[in-house]
Amino acid sequence: MIKILLLFTAGGFIYGAVEILHRGFTHISMFIVGGICFLLIGAFGYSKRDIPVTVRMLLSAVMITTLELTSGLIVNVWLRLNVWDYGDEPLNFMGQICLHASTMWVFLSFVGIYADDFARRRMFNEERVVMRILP
């Protein structure tokens, strides 16, 4: 349970830091989303070790985009907190997700994949995941 909590916290801080660097601010809901994303990226990587990192990046971006949509519908639409709005971006869906952000998640997930591997090796002495670029 401590491992999950530490990885969740690391993911929350990483996600929040990315938002602050990009937009200048973040919201506590993004800490929660970031923590969940980091846990999912790590769990997927350790359960599917034979999948190339490029495929993991694409699948991670789909997971992140799905969580961003879900949290956006809850936080922005249902609770009306208006934490973000992609409404002005081309190819957006309900202002909650857009192609530009989803594309960025592909590349940022690379950081998450390696950060998860690093954290698991350093903090929990887990085995290093061999990461191949291509099949």
Short mmCIF file of N, CA, C and O in Angstrom, two decimals:
data_model
loop_
_atom_site.label_atom_id
_atom_site.label_comp_id
_atom_site.label_asym_id
_atom_site.label_seq_id
_atom_site.Cartn_x
_atom_site.Cartn_y
_atom_site.Cartn_z
N MET A 1 0.83 -1.20 0.00
CA MET A 1 0.00 0.00 0.00
C MET A 1 0.87 1.26 0.00
O MET A 1 0.51 2.24 -0.64
N ILE A 2 2.01 1.21 0.69
CA ILE A 2 2.91 2.37 0.72
C ILE A 2 3.48 2.60 -0.68
O ILE A 2 3.60 3.75 -1.10
N LYS A 3 3.80 1.52 -1.40
CA LYS A 3 4.32 1.67 -2.76
C LYS A 3 3.30 2.39 -3.63
O LYS A 3 3.64 3.32 -4.36
N ILE A 4 2.05 1.97 -3.56
CA ILE A 4 1.00 2.61 -4.36
C ILE A 4 0.86 4.08 -4.00
O ILE A 4 0.77 4.94 -4.88
N LEU A 5 0.87 4.38 -2.73
CA LEU A 5 0.74 5.77 -2.28
C LEU A 5 1.91 6.62 -2.75
O LEU A 5 1.72 7.74 -3.22
N LEU A 6 3.12 6.09 -2.65
CA LEU A 6 4.31 6.84 -3.10
C LEU A 6 4.30 7.06 -4.61
O LEU A 6 4.59 8.16 -5.09
N LEU A 7 3.95 6.03 -5.37
CA LEU A 7 3.89 6.18 -6.83
C LEU A 7 2.77 7.13 -7.24
O LEU A 7 2.93 7.96 -8.14
N PHE A 8 1.62 7.03 -6.57
CA PHE A 8 0.51 7.94 -6.83
C PHE A 8 0.94 9.39 -6.57
O PHE A 8 0.69 10.28 -7.40
N THR A 9 1.61 9.62 -5.45
CA THR A 9 2.07 10.97 -5.10
C THR A 9 3.08 11.49 -6.11
O THR A 9 3.01 12.64 -6.55
N ALA A 10 4.01 10.63 -6.51
CA ALA A 10 5.01 11.03 -7.52
C ALA A 10 4.31 11.43 -8.82
O ALA A 10 4.63 12.46 -9.42
N GLY A 11 3.36 10.61 -9.25
CA GLY A 11 2.62 10.92 -10.48
C GLY A 11 1.83 12.20 -10.37
O GLY A 11 1.77 13.00 -11.32
N GLY A 12 1.22 12.42 -9.22
CA GLY A 12 0.47 13.66 -9.01
C GLY A 12 1.36 14.89 -9.10
O GLY A 12 0.99 15.89 -9.72
N PHE A 13 2.53 14.81 -8.49
CA PHE A 13 3.46 15.95 -8.54
C PHE A 13 4.02 16.16 -9.95
O PHE A 13 4.15 17.30 -10.39
N ILE A 14 4.33 15.08 -10.65
CA ILE A 14 4.84 15.21 -12.02
C ILE A 14 3.78 15.86 -12.91
O ILE A 14 4.07 16.80 -13.66
N TYR A 15 2.56 15.38 -12.84
CA TYR A 15 1.46 15.91 -13.65
C TYR A 15 1.23 17.40 -13.33
O TYR A 15 1.10 18.23 -14.23
N GLY A 16 1.22 17.71 -12.04
CA GLY A 16 1.04 19.10 -11.63
C GLY A 16 2.17 19.99 -12.11
O GLY A 16 1.95 21.12 -12.56
N ALA A 17 3.40 19.49 -12.04
CA ALA A 17 4.55 20.26 -12.51
C ALA A 17 4.47 20.54 -14.01
O ALA A 17 4.76 21.65 -14.46
N VAL A 18 4.04 19.54 -14.77
CA VAL A 18 3.87 19.73 -16.22
C VAL A 18 2.83 20.81 -16.48
O VAL A 18 3.02 21.68 -17.33
N GLU A 19 1.73 20.76 -15.76
CA GLU A 19 0.69 21.78 -15.93
C GLU A 19 1.19 23.18 -15.56
O GLU A 19 0.91 24.14 -16.26
N ILE A 20 1.91 23.28 -14.47
CA ILE A 20 2.43 24.58 -14.05
C ILE A 20 3.41 25.12 -15.09
O ILE A 20 3.38 26.30 -15.43
N LEU A 21 4.27 24.25 -15.61
CA LEU A 21 5.21 24.69 -16.64
C LEU A 21 4.49 25.12 -17.92
O LEU A 21 4.90 26.07 -18.58
N HIS A 22 3.42 24.41 -18.25
CA HIS A 22 2.69 24.70 -19.50
C HIS A 22 1.70 25.85 -19.36
O HIS A 22 1.64 26.73 -20.23
N ARG A 23 0.89 25.85 -18.28
CA ARG A 23 -0.19 26.84 -18.15
C ARG A 23 0.06 27.88 -17.06
O ARG A 23 -0.65 28.87 -16.99
N GLY A 24 1.00 27.58 -16.18
CA GLY A 24 1.27 28.52 -15.09
C GLY A 24 0.51 28.23 -13.81
O GLY A 24 0.72 28.87 -12.80
N PHE A 25 -0.38 27.23 -13.83
CA PHE A 25 -1.15 26.86 -12.64
C PHE A 25 -1.66 25.43 -12.80
O PHE A 25 -1.60 24.86 -13.88
N THR A 26 -2.17 24.89 -11.72
CA THR A 26 -2.78 23.56 -11.74
C THR A 26 -3.94 23.54 -10.75
O THR A 26 -4.28 24.58 -10.18
N HIS A 27 -4.53 22.41 -10.56
CA HIS A 27 -5.68 22.24 -9.67
C HIS A 27 -5.52 20.89 -8.98
O HIS A 27 -4.95 19.96 -9.55
N ILE A 28 -6.02 20.75 -7.77
CA ILE A 28 -5.89 19.50 -7.01
C ILE A 28 -6.45 18.31 -7.77
O ILE A 28 -5.94 17.19 -7.66
N SER A 29 -7.47 18.52 -8.58
CA SER A 29 -8.03 17.42 -9.36
C SER A 29 -7.00 16.85 -10.33
O SER A 29 -7.00 15.65 -10.62
N MET A 30 -6.08 17.70 -10.80
CA MET A 30 -5.05 17.24 -11.72
C MET A 30 -3.98 16.42 -10.99
O MET A 30 -3.37 15.53 -11.57
N PHE A 31 -3.79 16.69 -9.71
CA PHE A 31 -2.90 15.86 -8.89
C PHE A 31 -3.47 14.44 -8.82
O PHE A 31 -2.74 13.46 -8.98
N ILE A 32 -4.76 14.35 -8.61
CA ILE A 32 -5.42 13.04 -8.52
C ILE A 32 -5.35 12.31 -9.86
O ILE A 32 -4.99 11.13 -9.91
N VAL A 33 -5.66 13.02 -10.94
CA VAL A 33 -5.59 12.41 -12.27
C VAL A 33 -4.16 11.96 -12.57
O VAL A 33 -3.93 10.86 -13.08
N GLY A 34 -3.19 12.80 -12.25
CA GLY A 34 -1.79 12.46 -12.49
C GLY A 34 -1.36 11.23 -11.72
O GLY A 34 -0.64 10.37 -12.24
N GLY A 35 -1.80 11.13 -10.48
CA GLY A 35 -1.47 9.96 -9.67
C GLY A 35 -2.04 8.69 -10.26
O GLY A 35 -1.36 7.66 -10.35
N ILE A 36 -3.29 8.76 -10.68
CA ILE A 36 -3.94 7.58 -11.29
C ILE A 36 -3.23 7.21 -12.59
O ILE A 36 -2.95 6.04 -12.85
N CYS A 37 -2.93 8.21 -13.42
CA CYS A 37 -2.24 7.95 -14.69
C CYS A 37 -0.90 7.26 -14.46
O CYS A 37 -0.55 6.30 -15.14
N PHE A 38 -0.14 7.77 -13.49
CA PHE A 38 1.18 7.21 -13.21
C PHE A 38 1.07 5.76 -12.75
O PHE A 38 1.84 4.90 -13.18
N LEU A 39 0.09 5.47 -11.91
CA LEU A 39 -0.13 4.09 -11.47
C LEU A 39 -0.49 3.18 -12.64
O LEU A 39 0.01 2.05 -12.74
N LEU A 40 -1.36 3.66 -13.52
CA LEU A 40 -1.76 2.84 -14.67
C LEU A 40 -0.62 2.62 -15.65
O LEU A 40 -0.45 1.51 -16.16
N ILE A 41 0.16 3.66 -15.91
CA ILE A 41 1.31 3.52 -16.81
C ILE A 41 2.28 2.49 -16.25
O ILE A 41 2.77 1.62 -16.96
N GLY A 42 2.54 2.57 -14.95
CA GLY A 42 3.46 1.63 -14.31
C GLY A 42 2.92 0.22 -14.28
O GLY A 42 3.63 -0.75 -14.58
N ALA A 43 1.65 0.07 -13.93
CA ALA A 43 1.05 -1.27 -13.85
C ALA A 43 1.05 -1.93 -15.22
O ALA A 43 1.34 -3.12 -15.35
N PHE A 44 0.75 -1.16 -16.24
CA PHE A 44 0.74 -1.69 -17.59
C PHE A 44 2.14 -2.13 -18.00
O PHE A 44 2.33 -3.19 -18.57
N GLY A 45 3.13 -1.31 -17.68
CA GLY A 45 4.51 -1.63 -18.04
C GLY A 45 5.03 -2.88 -17.37
O GLY A 45 5.77 -3.66 -17.97
N TYR A 46 4.64 -3.10 -16.14
CA TYR A 46 5.14 -4.27 -15.42
C TYR A 46 4.34 -5.53 -15.70
O TYR A 46 4.81 -6.62 -15.48
N SER A 47 3.13 -5.37 -16.24
CA SER A 47 2.35 -6.55 -16.57
C SER A 47 2.58 -6.97 -18.02
O SER A 47 2.37 -8.12 -18.37
N LYS A 48 3.00 -6.06 -18.86
CA LYS A 48 3.20 -6.32 -20.29
C LYS A 48 4.63 -5.95 -20.68
O LYS A 48 4.87 -5.05 -21.47
N ARG A 49 5.60 -6.65 -20.14
CA ARG A 49 7.01 -6.29 -20.32
C ARG A 49 7.50 -6.45 -21.76
O ARG A 49 8.50 -5.87 -22.12
N ASP A 50 6.83 -7.24 -22.56
CA ASP A 50 7.31 -7.51 -23.92
C ASP A 50 6.81 -6.50 -24.95
O ASP A 50 7.16 -6.58 -26.11
N ILE A 51 6.02 -5.53 -24.53
CA ILE A 51 5.49 -4.53 -25.46
C ILE A 51 6.52 -3.42 -25.65
O ILE A 51 7.03 -2.87 -24.67
N PRO A 52 6.84 -3.06 -26.89
CA PRO A 52 7.81 -1.99 -27.13
C PRO A 52 7.38 -0.66 -26.50
O PRO A 52 6.19 -0.38 -26.38
N VAL A 53 8.35 0.14 -26.13
CA VAL A 53 8.07 1.40 -25.46
C VAL A 53 7.23 2.33 -26.34
O VAL A 53 6.40 3.09 -25.83
N THR A 54 7.41 2.26 -27.65
CA THR A 54 6.61 3.11 -28.54
C THR A 54 5.13 2.76 -28.45
O THR A 54 4.28 3.65 -28.44
N VAL A 55 4.82 1.48 -28.36
CA VAL A 55 3.43 1.05 -28.21
C VAL A 55 2.92 1.44 -26.83
O VAL A 55 1.77 1.89 -26.69
N ARG A 56 3.76 1.28 -25.81
CA ARG A 56 3.37 1.69 -24.45
C ARG A 56 3.07 3.19 -24.42
O ARG A 56 2.16 3.63 -23.72
N MET A 57 3.85 3.98 -25.15
CA MET A 57 3.60 5.42 -25.19
C MET A 57 2.23 5.72 -25.79
O MET A 57 1.48 6.54 -25.25
N LEU A 58 1.90 5.06 -26.88
CA LEU A 58 0.59 5.28 -27.52
C LEU A 58 -0.55 4.83 -26.61
O LEU A 58 -1.54 5.54 -26.45
N LEU A 59 -0.40 3.66 -26.00
CA LEU A 59 -1.45 3.16 -25.11
C LEU A 59 -1.57 4.04 -23.86
O LEU A 59 -2.68 4.28 -23.38
N SER A 60 -0.45 4.52 -23.36
CA SER A 60 -0.48 5.43 -22.21
C SER A 60 -1.21 6.71 -22.56
O SER A 60 -1.99 7.23 -21.76
N ALA A 61 -0.96 7.24 -23.75
CA ALA A 61 -1.64 8.47 -24.17
C ALA A 61 -3.14 8.26 -24.27
O ALA A 61 -3.92 9.14 -23.90
N VAL A 62 -3.56 7.07 -24.73
CA VAL A 62 -5.00 6.77 -24.78
C VAL A 62 -5.57 6.71 -23.36
O VAL A 62 -6.64 7.27 -23.09
N MET A 63 -4.84 6.06 -22.43
CA MET A 63 -5.31 6.00 -21.04
C MET A 63 -5.40 7.40 -20.44
O MET A 63 -6.38 7.73 -19.78
N ILE A 64 -4.38 8.22 -20.66
CA ILE A 64 -4.36 9.57 -20.09
C ILE A 64 -5.49 10.40 -20.67
O ILE A 64 -6.19 11.11 -19.94
N THR A 65 -5.68 10.32 -21.98
CA THR A 65 -6.75 11.08 -22.63
C THR A 65 -8.11 10.65 -22.11
O THR A 65 -8.99 11.48 -21.86
N THR A 66 -8.29 9.34 -21.91
CA THR A 66 -9.54 8.83 -21.37
C THR A 66 -9.78 9.36 -19.96
O THR A 66 -10.90 9.79 -19.62
N LEU A 67 -8.74 9.35 -19.13
CA LEU A 67 -8.87 9.89 -17.78
C LEU A 67 -9.09 11.40 -17.80
O LEU A 67 -9.83 11.94 -16.96
N GLU A 68 -8.45 12.09 -18.74
CA GLU A 68 -8.65 13.53 -18.85
C GLU A 68 -10.10 13.83 -19.24
O GLU A 68 -10.72 14.75 -18.70
N LEU A 69 -10.65 13.05 -20.15
CA LEU A 69 -12.05 13.24 -20.53
C LEU A 69 -12.98 12.95 -19.35
O LEU A 69 -13.87 13.75 -19.04
N THR A 70 -12.75 11.84 -18.68
CA THR A 70 -13.59 11.47 -17.55
C THR A 70 -13.53 12.52 -16.45
O THR A 70 -14.56 12.97 -15.94
N SER A 71 -12.32 12.92 -16.09
CA SER A 71 -12.19 13.93 -15.03
C SER A 71 -12.73 15.28 -15.49
O SER A 71 -13.33 16.01 -14.70
N GLY A 72 -12.57 15.60 -16.77
CA GLY A 72 -13.12 16.85 -17.29
C GLY A 72 -14.63 16.89 -17.22
O GLY A 72 -15.23 17.91 -16.88
N LEU A 73 -15.25 15.77 -17.56
CA LEU A 73 -16.72 15.71 -17.47
C LEU A 73 -17.19 15.86 -16.03
O LEU A 73 -18.21 16.50 -15.77
N ILE A 74 -16.42 15.31 -15.10
CA ILE A 74 -16.79 15.44 -13.68
C ILE A 74 -16.47 16.84 -13.16
O ILE A 74 -17.34 17.53 -12.62
N VAL A 75 -15.23 17.25 -13.31
CA VAL A 75 -14.75 18.50 -12.71
C VAL A 75 -15.28 19.74 -13.43
O VAL A 75 -15.71 20.69 -12.79
N ASN A 76 -15.23 19.73 -14.75
CA ASN A 76 -15.60 20.93 -15.51
C ASN A 76 -17.08 21.00 -15.88
O ASN A 76 -17.67 22.07 -15.82
N VAL A 77 -17.66 19.88 -16.27
CA VAL A 77 -19.05 19.89 -16.73
C VAL A 77 -20.01 19.69 -15.55
O VAL A 77 -20.90 20.52 -15.32
N TRP A 78 -19.82 18.62 -14.80
CA TRP A 78 -20.75 18.31 -13.72
C TRP A 78 -20.58 19.25 -12.53
O TRP A 78 -21.55 19.86 -12.06
N LEU A 79 -19.34 19.42 -12.04
CA LEU A 79 -19.11 20.30 -10.88
C LEU A 79 -18.94 21.78 -11.26
O LEU A 79 -18.92 22.64 -10.39
N ARG A 80 -18.77 22.05 -12.56
CA ARG A 80 -18.63 23.41 -13.08
C ARG A 80 -17.46 24.19 -12.45
O ARG A 80 -17.57 25.38 -12.17
N LEU A 81 -16.34 23.51 -12.25
CA LEU A 81 -15.16 24.17 -11.68
C LEU A 81 -14.32 24.87 -12.75
O LEU A 81 -13.45 25.67 -12.41
N ASN A 82 -14.53 24.54 -14.01
CA ASN A 82 -13.84 25.19 -15.13
C ASN A 82 -12.33 25.22 -14.95
O ASN A 82 -11.69 26.25 -15.06
N VAL A 83 -11.76 24.06 -14.67
CA VAL A 83 -10.31 23.95 -14.48
C VAL A 83 -9.57 24.12 -15.81
O VAL A 83 -8.53 24.74 -15.86
N TRP A 84 -10.11 23.59 -16.90
CA TRP A 84 -9.54 23.79 -18.23
C TRP A 84 -10.64 23.76 -19.26
O TRP A 84 -11.74 23.30 -19.01
N ASP A 85 -10.30 24.28 -20.44
CA ASP A 85 -11.25 24.31 -21.55
C ASP A 85 -10.47 24.30 -22.86
O ASP A 85 -9.76 25.23 -23.18
N TYR A 86 -10.57 23.20 -23.58
CA TYR A 86 -9.94 23.08 -24.89
C TYR A 86 -10.90 23.50 -26.00
O TYR A 86 -10.68 23.17 -27.16
N GLY A 87 -11.95 24.20 -25.64
CA GLY A 87 -12.98 24.57 -26.61
C GLY A 87 -12.46 25.35 -27.80
O GLY A 87 -13.03 25.28 -28.89
N ASP A 88 -11.38 26.10 -27.64
CA ASP A 88 -10.82 26.88 -28.74
C ASP A 88 -9.82 26.08 -29.58
O ASP A 88 -9.36 26.56 -30.61
N GLU A 89 -9.47 24.90 -29.12
CA GLU A 89 -8.51 24.05 -29.85
C GLU A 89 -9.22 23.31 -30.98
O GLU A 89 -10.36 22.87 -30.82
N PRO A 90 -8.54 23.15 -32.11
CA PRO A 90 -9.15 22.33 -33.17
C PRO A 90 -9.26 20.87 -32.74
O PRO A 90 -8.46 20.40 -31.93
N LEU A 91 -10.23 20.19 -33.27
CA LEU A 91 -10.47 18.77 -33.00
C LEU A 91 -10.59 18.46 -31.51
O LEU A 91 -10.01 17.52 -31.00
N ASN A 92 -11.40 19.29 -30.82
CA ASN A 92 -11.66 19.04 -29.40
C ASN A 92 -12.99 18.30 -29.25
O ASN A 92 -13.82 18.32 -30.15
N PHE A 93 -13.15 17.66 -28.10
CA PHE A 93 -14.41 17.00 -27.79
C PHE A 93 -14.96 17.62 -26.51
O PHE A 93 -14.36 17.47 -25.43
N MET A 94 -16.04 18.35 -26.65
CA MET A 94 -16.72 19.01 -25.53
C MET A 94 -15.80 19.93 -24.74
O MET A 94 -16.05 20.22 -23.58
N GLY A 95 -14.70 20.35 -25.34
CA GLY A 95 -13.75 21.23 -24.66
C GLY A 95 -12.92 20.53 -23.60
O GLY A 95 -12.12 21.16 -22.92
N GLN A 96 -13.07 19.20 -23.48
CA GLN A 96 -12.39 18.47 -22.41
C GLN A 96 -11.12 17.78 -22.87
O GLN A 96 -10.18 17.62 -22.10
N ILE A 97 -11.08 17.36 -24.11
CA ILE A 97 -9.88 16.76 -24.70
C ILE A 97 -9.72 17.31 -26.10
O ILE A 97 -10.69 17.80 -26.70
N CYS A 98 -8.51 17.24 -26.62
CA CYS A 98 -8.28 17.68 -28.00
C CYS A 98 -7.09 16.91 -28.57
O CYS A 98 -6.29 16.32 -27.83
N LEU A 99 -6.96 16.93 -29.87
CA LEU A 99 -5.90 16.18 -30.55
C LEU A 99 -4.52 16.68 -30.12
O LEU A 99 -3.61 15.88 -29.90
N HIS A 100 -4.37 17.99 -30.00
CA HIS A 100 -3.06 18.55 -29.61
C HIS A 100 -2.61 18.01 -28.26
O HIS A 100 -1.48 17.55 -28.10
N ALA A 101 -3.47 18.05 -27.26
CA ALA A 101 -3.11 17.56 -25.92
C ALA A 101 -2.85 16.05 -25.95
O ALA A 101 -1.89 15.57 -25.34
N SER A 102 -3.68 15.31 -26.68
CA SER A 102 -3.49 13.86 -26.75
C SER A 102 -2.16 13.51 -27.40
O SER A 102 -1.48 12.57 -26.97
N THR A 103 -1.79 14.27 -28.41
CA THR A 103 -0.49 14.07 -29.05
C THR A 103 0.65 14.35 -28.08
O THR A 103 1.64 13.61 -28.03
N MET A 104 0.51 15.40 -27.28
CA MET A 104 1.53 15.72 -26.29
C MET A 104 1.64 14.61 -25.25
O MET A 104 2.73 14.32 -24.76
N TRP A 105 0.52 13.96 -24.92
CA TRP A 105 0.56 12.87 -23.95
C TRP A 105 1.39 11.70 -24.45
O TRP A 105 1.98 10.98 -23.65
N VAL A 106 1.42 11.49 -25.76
CA VAL A 106 2.26 10.42 -26.30
C VAL A 106 3.72 10.66 -25.88
O VAL A 106 4.38 9.78 -25.34
N PHE A 107 4.19 11.87 -26.12
CA PHE A 107 5.58 12.19 -25.82
C PHE A 107 5.84 12.31 -24.32
O PHE A 107 6.87 11.85 -23.82
N LEU A 108 4.91 12.88 -23.58
CA LEU A 108 5.08 13.00 -22.13
C LEU A 108 4.98 11.65 -21.42
O LEU A 108 5.57 11.47 -20.35
N SER A 109 4.27 10.71 -22.02
CA SER A 109 4.18 9.40 -21.41
C SER A 109 5.54 8.70 -21.40
O SER A 109 5.83 7.88 -20.53
N PHE A 110 6.40 9.05 -22.36
CA PHE A 110 7.77 8.53 -22.38
C PHE A 110 8.47 8.87 -21.07
O PHE A 110 9.12 8.03 -20.46
N VAL A 111 8.29 10.11 -20.60
CA VAL A 111 8.86 10.53 -19.33
C VAL A 111 8.24 9.72 -18.19
O VAL A 111 8.95 9.25 -17.29
N GLY A 112 6.93 9.53 -18.23
CA GLY A 112 6.25 8.77 -17.19
C GLY A 112 6.70 7.32 -17.14
O GLY A 112 6.88 6.76 -16.05
N ILE A 113 6.90 6.72 -18.28
CA ILE A 113 7.34 5.32 -18.35
C ILE A 113 8.71 5.17 -17.70
O ILE A 113 8.94 4.29 -16.87
N TYR A 114 9.62 6.06 -18.07
CA TYR A 114 10.97 5.97 -17.50
C TYR A 114 10.99 6.40 -16.04
O TYR A 114 11.75 5.84 -15.24
N ALA A 115 10.19 7.38 -15.67
CA ALA A 115 10.14 7.81 -14.26
C ALA A 115 9.59 6.68 -13.40
O ALA A 115 10.09 6.44 -12.28
N ASP A 116 8.59 5.96 -13.89
CA ASP A 116 8.05 4.83 -13.14
C ASP A 116 9.10 3.75 -12.97
O ASP A 116 9.29 3.23 -11.86
N ASP A 117 9.80 3.40 -14.04
CA ASP A 117 10.83 2.38 -13.96
C ASP A 117 11.93 2.81 -12.98
O ASP A 117 12.37 2.02 -12.14
N PHE A 118 12.35 4.05 -13.07
CA PHE A 118 13.39 4.58 -12.17
C PHE A 118 12.93 4.51 -10.71
O PHE A 118 13.66 4.04 -9.84
N ALA A 119 11.71 4.97 -10.45
CA ALA A 119 11.19 4.98 -9.08
C ALA A 119 11.07 3.57 -8.52
O ALA A 119 11.44 3.32 -7.37
N ARG A 120 10.59 2.65 -9.32
CA ARG A 120 10.42 1.28 -8.85
C ARG A 120 11.76 0.61 -8.57
O ARG A 120 11.89 -0.15 -7.60
N ARG A 121 12.75 0.91 -9.40
CA ARG A 121 14.08 0.32 -9.16
C ARG A 121 14.73 0.93 -7.93
O ARG A 121 15.31 0.22 -7.11
N ARG A 122 14.67 2.25 -7.79
CA ARG A 122 15.36 2.95 -6.70
C ARG A 122 14.66 2.79 -5.35
O ARG A 122 15.31 2.59 -4.35
N MET A 123 13.36 2.93 -5.35
CA MET A 123 12.63 2.92 -4.08
C MET A 123 12.24 1.52 -3.62
O MET A 123 12.15 1.27 -2.42
N PHE A 124 12.00 0.60 -4.57
CA PHE A 124 11.46 -0.70 -4.19
C PHE A 124 12.30 -1.87 -4.68
O PHE A 124 11.87 -3.01 -4.58
N ASN A 125 13.49 -1.58 -5.22
CA ASN A 125 14.42 -2.62 -5.70
C ASN A 125 13.77 -3.59 -6.68
O ASN A 125 14.07 -4.78 -6.67
N GLU A 126 12.86 -3.08 -7.50
CA GLU A 126 12.23 -3.94 -8.50
C GLU A 126 13.15 -4.09 -9.70
O GLU A 126 14.02 -3.26 -9.95
N GLU A 127 12.91 -5.14 -10.43
CA GLU A 127 13.71 -5.44 -11.61
C GLU A 127 13.47 -4.39 -12.70
O GLU A 127 12.35 -3.92 -12.90
N ARG A 128 14.54 -4.05 -13.40
CA ARG A 128 14.44 -3.09 -14.49
C ARG A 128 13.66 -3.73 -15.64
O ARG A 128 13.86 -4.89 -15.98
N VAL A 129 12.76 -2.94 -16.23
CA VAL A 129 12.03 -3.40 -17.40
C VAL A 129 12.88 -3.11 -18.63
O VAL A 129 13.33 -1.99 -18.83
N VAL A 130 13.12 -4.13 -19.43
CA VAL A 130 13.86 -3.95 -20.67
C VAL A 130 12.92 -3.26 -21.65
O VAL A 130 11.84 -3.75 -21.93
N MET A 131 13.36 -2.11 -22.15
CA MET A 131 12.48 -1.34 -23.02
C MET A 131 13.03 -1.33 -24.45
O MET A 131 14.08 -0.78 -24.70
N ARG A 132 12.27 -1.96 -25.31
CA ARG A 132 12.60 -1.98 -26.73
C ARG A 132 11.82 -0.88 -27.43
O ARG A 132 10.69 -0.60 -27.07
N ILE A 133 12.41 -0.29 -28.45
CA ILE A 133 11.73 0.74 -29.23
C ILE A 133 10.78 0.11 -30.24
O ILE A 133 9.66 0.55 -30.42
N LEU A 134 11.24 -0.93 -30.91
CA LEU A 134 10.44 -1.59 -31.94
C LEU A 134 10.23 -3.06 -31.59
O LEU A 134 11.01 -3.63 -30.82
N PRO A 135 9.22 -3.67 -32.19
CA PRO A 135 8.96 -5.11 -31.91
C PRO A 135 10.10 -6.00 -32.35
O PRO A 135 10.95 -5.71 -33.05
#
